[in-house]
Amino acid sequence: MAGRHLGIVLILASLLRADAWHRAPTRAPPYAACRARRVHPAVSVIGRSDFERYTQLREILDGTASDDDIHELVHALLGYRGSKPMVDEERARAWRAEFPEGPDLSDDATIAFAWLEAEIPDDVEQLDAMRVLFDTLYGEGATKQAIAARDPEFSRRSTIVTWVVLTTGYWAEIVSRRNGP
């Protein structure tokens, strides 16, 4: 009987350990401030490989991407600093007119963040697909915990990833290439 309970405990412990690697720290690790800042010109967003794009979205969602990294991506997608926008030109012009220096998305209470949220389609199927993507990028257990805890940082970052995936060509370009002839 005791051996049976020990077996159950060991199975549960291994499951918890397997899920633990998905959980993002609530703040940046101590070495994050020491690492060299990755500097990419805005135009380099378009030429990134599929894996680099996937990794970038994962880093945004799990909290390892800095606000500067997020702004760099969003600004490039909107056509700031000479990059080719990955949204339709009318939308890009509207963003640049309203936010000449680029939108600040470091807080979900900004006007720019409200603009970003307003552009996300209300399609239930697409939003359900985003949940599957979050489970893949962040881990199913960690996603459930973040949603249940109403983690504001996860909510902000997941909104940004949702906007990138559903309203720009950044992710769609990868999907359409795979499904094409």
Short mmCIF file of N, CA, C and O in Angstrom, two decimals, residues 43-134:
data_model
loop_
_atom_site.label_atom_id
_atom_site.label_comp_id
_atom_site.label_asym_id
_atom_site.label_seq_id
_atom_site.Cartn_x
_atom_site.Cartn_y
_atom_site.Cartn_z
N VAL A 43 14.11 47.21 -39.77
CA VAL A 43 13.87 46.52 -41.03
C VAL A 43 14.23 45.04 -40.97
O VAL A 43 13.81 44.27 -41.80
N SER A 44 14.98 44.61 -39.97
CA SER A 44 15.37 43.20 -39.89
C SER A 44 14.20 42.30 -39.50
O SER A 44 14.30 41.10 -39.64
N VAL A 45 13.10 42.85 -39.03
CA VAL A 45 11.94 42.05 -38.63
C VAL A 45 11.43 41.23 -39.81
O VAL A 45 11.10 40.06 -39.69
N ILE A 46 11.41 41.80 -40.97
CA ILE A 46 10.83 41.16 -42.14
C ILE A 46 11.67 39.95 -42.59
O ILE A 46 11.14 38.95 -43.00
N GLY A 47 12.97 40.01 -42.44
CA GLY A 47 13.82 38.94 -42.91
C GLY A 47 14.06 37.83 -41.92
O GLY A 47 14.83 36.93 -42.20
N ARG A 48 13.42 37.84 -40.77
CA ARG A 48 13.68 36.82 -39.75
C ARG A 48 13.12 35.47 -40.18
O ARG A 48 12.11 35.38 -40.86
N SER A 49 13.80 34.42 -39.72
CA SER A 49 13.35 33.07 -40.04
C SER A 49 12.09 32.73 -39.26
O SER A 49 11.74 33.40 -38.29
N ASP A 50 11.40 31.67 -39.68
CA ASP A 50 10.21 31.21 -38.98
C ASP A 50 10.52 30.92 -37.52
O ASP A 50 9.75 31.28 -36.62
N PHE A 51 11.66 30.25 -37.28
CA PHE A 51 12.01 29.90 -35.91
C PHE A 51 12.27 31.15 -35.07
O PHE A 51 11.86 31.24 -33.92
N GLU A 52 12.93 32.17 -35.65
CA GLU A 52 13.18 33.42 -34.92
C GLU A 52 11.87 34.13 -34.59
O GLU A 52 11.73 34.69 -33.50
N ARG A 53 10.92 34.09 -35.50
CA ARG A 53 9.62 34.71 -35.23
C ARG A 53 8.89 33.96 -34.12
O ARG A 53 8.32 34.57 -33.22
N TYR A 54 8.89 32.64 -34.19
CA TYR A 54 8.27 31.82 -33.15
C TYR A 54 8.92 32.12 -31.79
O TYR A 54 8.24 32.33 -30.80
N THR A 55 10.25 32.15 -31.77
CA THR A 55 10.99 32.41 -30.54
C THR A 55 10.66 33.80 -30.00
O THR A 55 10.48 33.98 -28.79
N GLN A 56 10.57 34.77 -30.89
CA GLN A 56 10.26 36.13 -30.45
C GLN A 56 8.87 36.20 -29.81
O GLN A 56 8.70 36.82 -28.76
N LEU A 57 7.88 35.55 -30.41
CA LEU A 57 6.54 35.55 -29.82
C LEU A 57 6.55 34.83 -28.47
O LEU A 57 5.89 35.26 -27.52
N ARG A 58 7.29 33.73 -28.37
CA ARG A 58 7.39 33.01 -27.10
C ARG A 58 8.01 33.90 -26.02
O ARG A 58 7.54 33.94 -24.89
N GLU A 59 9.07 34.62 -26.39
CA GLU A 59 9.74 35.49 -25.42
C GLU A 59 8.83 36.63 -24.97
O GLU A 59 8.86 37.04 -23.81
N ILE A 60 8.02 37.15 -25.88
CA ILE A 60 7.07 38.18 -25.48
C ILE A 60 6.09 37.60 -24.48
O ILE A 60 5.83 38.19 -23.43
N LEU A 61 5.55 36.44 -24.78
CA LEU A 61 4.54 35.83 -23.92
C LEU A 61 5.11 35.41 -22.57
O LEU A 61 4.47 35.62 -21.54
N ASP A 62 6.31 34.84 -22.54
CA ASP A 62 6.82 34.33 -21.27
C ASP A 62 7.53 35.39 -20.43
O ASP A 62 7.99 35.11 -19.33
N GLY A 63 7.63 36.61 -20.95
CA GLY A 63 8.18 37.70 -20.14
C GLY A 63 9.68 37.88 -20.26
O GLY A 63 10.24 38.73 -19.57
N THR A 64 10.35 37.12 -21.12
CA THR A 64 11.80 37.31 -21.25
C THR A 64 12.15 38.40 -22.25
O THR A 64 13.28 38.89 -22.24
N ALA A 65 11.21 38.80 -23.09
CA ALA A 65 11.44 39.93 -24.00
C ALA A 65 11.22 41.22 -23.22
O ALA A 65 10.24 41.35 -22.49
N SER A 66 12.12 42.16 -23.39
CA SER A 66 11.97 43.44 -22.70
C SER A 66 10.92 44.29 -23.41
O SER A 66 10.53 44.01 -24.55
N ASP A 67 10.47 45.35 -22.73
CA ASP A 67 9.54 46.28 -23.38
C ASP A 67 10.17 46.90 -24.61
O ASP A 67 9.49 47.15 -25.60
N ASP A 68 11.48 47.14 -24.58
CA ASP A 68 12.17 47.68 -25.76
C ASP A 68 12.07 46.71 -26.94
O ASP A 68 11.85 47.13 -28.08
N ASP A 69 12.23 45.41 -26.67
CA ASP A 69 12.11 44.41 -27.73
C ASP A 69 10.69 44.39 -28.31
O ASP A 69 10.50 44.28 -29.52
N ILE A 70 9.70 44.51 -27.43
CA ILE A 70 8.30 44.51 -27.86
C ILE A 70 8.03 45.75 -28.71
O ILE A 70 7.44 45.67 -29.79
N HIS A 71 8.49 46.90 -28.22
CA HIS A 71 8.28 48.14 -28.98
C HIS A 71 8.96 48.07 -30.34
O HIS A 71 8.40 48.51 -31.35
N GLU A 72 10.16 47.53 -30.37
CA GLU A 72 10.90 47.40 -31.62
C GLU A 72 10.10 46.59 -32.64
O GLU A 72 9.98 46.98 -33.81
N LEU A 73 9.52 45.48 -32.21
CA LEU A 73 8.73 44.64 -33.11
C LEU A 73 7.47 45.37 -33.56
O LEU A 73 7.18 45.45 -34.76
N VAL A 74 6.71 45.92 -32.62
CA VAL A 74 5.45 46.59 -32.97
C VAL A 74 5.72 47.79 -33.87
O VAL A 74 5.01 47.99 -34.87
N HIS A 75 6.74 48.56 -33.57
CA HIS A 75 7.07 49.72 -34.40
C HIS A 75 7.42 49.27 -35.82
O HIS A 75 6.99 49.90 -36.80
N ALA A 76 8.19 48.22 -35.95
CA ALA A 76 8.56 47.72 -37.28
C ALA A 76 7.32 47.22 -38.03
O ALA A 76 7.17 47.49 -39.23
N LEU A 77 6.44 46.51 -37.34
CA LEU A 77 5.23 46.00 -37.99
C LEU A 77 4.33 47.12 -38.47
O LEU A 77 3.59 46.97 -39.45
N LEU A 78 4.38 48.26 -37.77
CA LEU A 78 3.56 49.42 -38.15
C LEU A 78 4.27 50.36 -39.13
O LEU A 78 3.71 51.37 -39.52
N GLY A 79 5.49 50.05 -39.49
CA GLY A 79 6.19 50.82 -40.50
C GLY A 79 6.96 52.02 -39.99
O GLY A 79 7.27 52.92 -40.75
N TYR A 80 7.30 52.03 -38.72
CA TYR A 80 8.12 53.12 -38.18
C TYR A 80 9.58 52.93 -38.61
O TYR A 80 10.01 51.83 -38.91
N ARG A 81 10.32 54.01 -38.58
CA ARG A 81 11.77 54.02 -38.84
C ARG A 81 12.14 53.40 -40.19
O ARG A 81 13.12 52.67 -40.31
N GLY A 82 11.30 53.65 -41.18
CA GLY A 82 11.64 53.22 -42.53
C GLY A 82 11.36 51.78 -42.87
O GLY A 82 11.67 51.34 -43.97
N SER A 83 10.79 51.01 -41.97
CA SER A 83 10.50 49.61 -42.29
C SER A 83 9.21 49.52 -43.11
O SER A 83 8.37 50.42 -43.06
N LYS A 84 9.06 48.43 -43.83
CA LYS A 84 7.84 48.19 -44.60
C LYS A 84 6.77 47.67 -43.63
O LYS A 84 6.99 46.66 -42.96
N PRO A 85 5.62 48.36 -43.54
CA PRO A 85 4.61 47.89 -42.59
C PRO A 85 4.05 46.53 -42.97
O PRO A 85 3.95 46.19 -44.15
N MET A 86 3.71 45.76 -41.94
CA MET A 86 3.09 44.45 -42.16
C MET A 86 1.61 44.51 -41.79
O MET A 86 1.01 43.51 -41.40
N VAL A 87 1.05 45.70 -41.88
CA VAL A 87 -0.39 45.95 -41.78
C VAL A 87 -0.74 46.78 -43.01
O VAL A 87 0.15 47.26 -43.70
N ASP A 88 -2.04 46.95 -43.28
CA ASP A 88 -2.36 47.73 -44.48
C ASP A 88 -1.91 49.18 -44.27
O ASP A 88 -1.82 49.67 -43.15
N GLU A 89 -1.59 49.82 -45.35
CA GLU A 89 -0.97 51.16 -45.31
C GLU A 89 -1.84 52.18 -44.60
O GLU A 89 -1.33 53.05 -43.88
N GLU A 90 -3.16 52.09 -44.75
CA GLU A 90 -4.05 53.05 -44.09
C GLU A 90 -3.95 52.93 -42.56
O GLU A 90 -3.89 53.94 -41.86
N ARG A 91 -3.94 51.71 -42.07
CA ARG A 91 -3.77 51.51 -40.62
C ARG A 91 -2.42 52.02 -40.15
O ARG A 91 -2.31 52.65 -39.10
N ALA A 92 -1.38 51.72 -40.91
CA ALA A 92 -0.03 52.17 -40.53
C ALA A 92 0.02 53.69 -40.46
O ALA A 92 0.59 54.26 -39.52
N ARG A 93 -0.59 54.37 -41.45
CA ARG A 93 -0.61 55.84 -41.43
C ARG A 93 -1.36 56.38 -40.23
O ARG A 93 -0.94 57.36 -39.60
N ALA A 94 -2.48 55.74 -39.89
CA ALA A 94 -3.27 56.19 -38.73
C ALA A 94 -2.45 56.06 -37.44
O ALA A 94 -2.46 56.98 -36.61
N TRP A 95 -1.75 54.95 -37.27
CA TRP A 95 -0.91 54.76 -36.08
C TRP A 95 0.19 55.82 -36.04
O TRP A 95 0.46 56.42 -35.01
N ARG A 96 0.86 56.03 -37.16
CA ARG A 96 1.97 56.99 -37.19
C ARG A 96 1.48 58.41 -36.97
O ARG A 96 2.19 59.22 -36.38
N ALA A 97 0.26 58.73 -37.42
CA ALA A 97 -0.30 60.07 -37.19
C ALA A 97 -0.63 60.28 -35.71
O ALA A 97 -0.37 61.34 -35.14
N GLU A 98 -1.20 59.25 -35.10
CA GLU A 98 -1.59 59.36 -33.68
C GLU A 98 -0.40 59.26 -32.73
O GLU A 98 -0.37 59.89 -31.68
N PHE A 99 0.57 58.43 -33.11
CA PHE A 99 1.74 58.19 -32.26
C PHE A 99 3.02 58.41 -33.08
O PHE A 99 3.65 57.44 -33.52
N PRO A 100 3.40 59.68 -33.32
CA PRO A 100 4.54 59.97 -34.20
C PRO A 100 5.86 59.31 -33.77
O PRO A 100 6.67 58.94 -34.60
N GLU A 101 6.06 59.14 -32.48
CA GLU A 101 7.30 58.52 -31.98
C GLU A 101 7.16 57.01 -31.81
O GLU A 101 8.09 56.35 -31.38
N GLY A 102 5.99 56.49 -32.10
CA GLY A 102 5.74 55.06 -31.92
C GLY A 102 4.90 54.83 -30.67
O GLY A 102 5.04 55.55 -29.68
N PRO A 103 4.02 53.85 -30.70
CA PRO A 103 3.16 53.58 -29.55
C PRO A 103 3.93 53.01 -28.36
O PRO A 103 4.87 52.24 -28.54
N ASP A 104 3.53 53.42 -27.17
CA ASP A 104 4.11 52.89 -25.94
C ASP A 104 3.16 51.84 -25.39
O ASP A 104 2.03 52.14 -25.01
N LEU A 105 3.60 50.59 -25.37
CA LEU A 105 2.76 49.49 -24.92
C LEU A 105 3.25 48.90 -23.60
O LEU A 105 2.91 47.77 -23.27
N SER A 106 4.04 49.67 -22.85
CA SER A 106 4.60 49.15 -21.61
C SER A 106 3.58 49.10 -20.48
O SER A 106 3.84 48.53 -19.44
N ASP A 107 2.40 49.68 -20.71
CA ASP A 107 1.34 49.67 -19.69
C ASP A 107 0.02 49.47 -20.43
O ASP A 107 -0.22 50.09 -21.46
N ASP A 108 -0.84 48.63 -19.90
CA ASP A 108 -2.10 48.38 -20.59
C ASP A 108 -3.12 49.51 -20.39
O ASP A 108 -4.23 49.44 -20.89
N ALA A 109 -2.74 50.57 -19.70
CA ALA A 109 -3.64 51.71 -19.50
C ALA A 109 -3.37 52.84 -20.49
O ALA A 109 -3.99 53.89 -20.40
N THR A 110 -2.46 52.64 -21.44
CA THR A 110 -2.14 53.70 -22.39
C THR A 110 -3.17 53.73 -23.53
O THR A 110 -3.84 52.73 -23.81
N ILE A 111 -3.24 54.87 -24.18
CA ILE A 111 -4.13 55.01 -25.35
C ILE A 111 -3.68 54.06 -26.45
O ILE A 111 -4.51 53.44 -27.13
N ALA A 112 -2.37 53.93 -26.63
CA ALA A 112 -1.85 53.04 -27.66
C ALA A 112 -2.31 51.61 -27.42
O ALA A 112 -2.66 50.89 -28.36
N PHE A 113 -2.33 51.18 -26.16
CA PHE A 113 -2.76 49.81 -25.86
C PHE A 113 -4.25 49.65 -26.18
O PHE A 113 -4.67 48.60 -26.68
N ALA A 114 -5.04 50.68 -25.92
CA ALA A 114 -6.47 50.63 -26.26
C ALA A 114 -6.65 50.50 -27.77
O ALA A 114 -7.52 49.76 -28.25
N TRP A 115 -5.83 51.21 -28.55
CA TRP A 115 -5.86 51.08 -30.01
C TRP A 115 -5.54 49.64 -30.41
O TRP A 115 -6.20 49.06 -31.26
N LEU A 116 -4.52 49.09 -29.80
CA LEU A 116 -4.09 47.73 -30.11
C LEU A 116 -5.22 46.74 -29.83
O LEU A 116 -5.54 45.90 -30.67
N GLU A 117 -5.85 46.87 -28.66
CA GLU A 117 -6.95 45.97 -28.30
C GLU A 117 -8.13 46.11 -29.25
O GLU A 117 -8.78 45.12 -29.59
N ALA A 118 -8.42 47.35 -29.67
CA ALA A 118 -9.56 47.59 -30.56
C ALA A 118 -9.38 46.94 -31.93
O ALA A 118 -10.36 46.63 -32.60
N GLU A 119 -8.16 46.71 -32.34
CA GLU A 119 -7.89 46.10 -33.65
C GLU A 119 -8.02 44.58 -33.63
O GLU A 119 -8.07 43.96 -34.69
N ILE A 120 -8.05 43.97 -32.47
CA ILE A 120 -8.13 42.50 -32.38
C ILE A 120 -9.55 42.07 -32.72
O ILE A 120 -10.51 42.55 -32.11
N PRO A 121 -9.70 41.18 -33.69
CA PRO A 121 -11.06 40.74 -34.08
C PRO A 121 -11.76 39.99 -32.95
O PRO A 121 -11.11 39.36 -32.11
N ASP A 122 -13.08 40.08 -32.95
CA ASP A 122 -13.90 39.43 -31.92
C ASP A 122 -14.35 38.03 -32.35
O ASP A 122 -15.38 37.56 -31.92
N ASP A 123 -13.60 37.37 -33.19
CA ASP A 123 -13.93 36.06 -33.72
C ASP A 123 -13.58 34.99 -32.68
O ASP A 123 -12.40 34.80 -32.35
N VAL A 124 -14.59 34.28 -32.20
CA VAL A 124 -14.40 33.28 -31.15
C VAL A 124 -13.43 32.18 -31.59
O VAL A 124 -12.58 31.75 -30.82
N GLU A 125 -13.55 31.73 -32.84
CA GLU A 125 -12.66 30.67 -33.33
C GLU A 125 -11.21 31.12 -33.32
O GLU A 125 -10.32 30.36 -32.93
N GLN A 126 -10.95 32.35 -33.76
CA GLN A 126 -9.58 32.86 -33.77
C GLN A 126 -9.05 33.00 -32.35
O GLN A 126 -7.89 32.68 -32.09
N LEU A 127 -9.88 33.47 -31.44
CA LEU A 127 -9.43 33.64 -30.06
C LEU A 127 -9.19 32.28 -29.39
O LEU A 127 -8.25 32.14 -28.60
N ASP A 128 -10.00 31.28 -29.74
CA ASP A 128 -9.76 29.92 -29.23
C ASP A 128 -8.44 29.37 -29.78
O ASP A 128 -7.68 28.71 -29.07
N ALA A 129 -8.16 29.66 -31.05
CA ALA A 129 -6.90 29.22 -31.65
C ALA A 129 -5.72 29.91 -30.95
O ALA A 129 -4.65 29.30 -30.79
N MET A 130 -5.91 31.15 -30.53
CA MET A 130 -4.84 31.84 -29.80
C MET A 130 -4.56 31.14 -28.48
O MET A 130 -3.42 31.05 -28.05
N ARG A 131 -5.59 30.63 -27.83
CA ARG A 131 -5.39 29.91 -26.57
C ARG A 131 -4.52 28.68 -26.79
O ARG A 131 -3.64 28.36 -25.99
N VAL A 132 -4.74 27.98 -27.90
CA VAL A 132 -3.91 26.82 -28.25
C VAL A 132 -2.47 27.28 -28.48
O VAL A 132 -1.52 26.63 -28.03
N LEU A 133 -2.30 28.40 -29.17
CA LEU A 133 -0.96 28.92 -29.41
C LEU A 133 -0.29 29.29 -28.08
O LEU A 133 0.88 29.01 -27.86
N PHE A 134 -1.03 29.93 -27.17
CA PHE A 134 -0.47 30.27 -25.86
C PHE A 134 -0.03 29.02 -25.10
O PHE A 134 1.03 29.01 -24.48
#
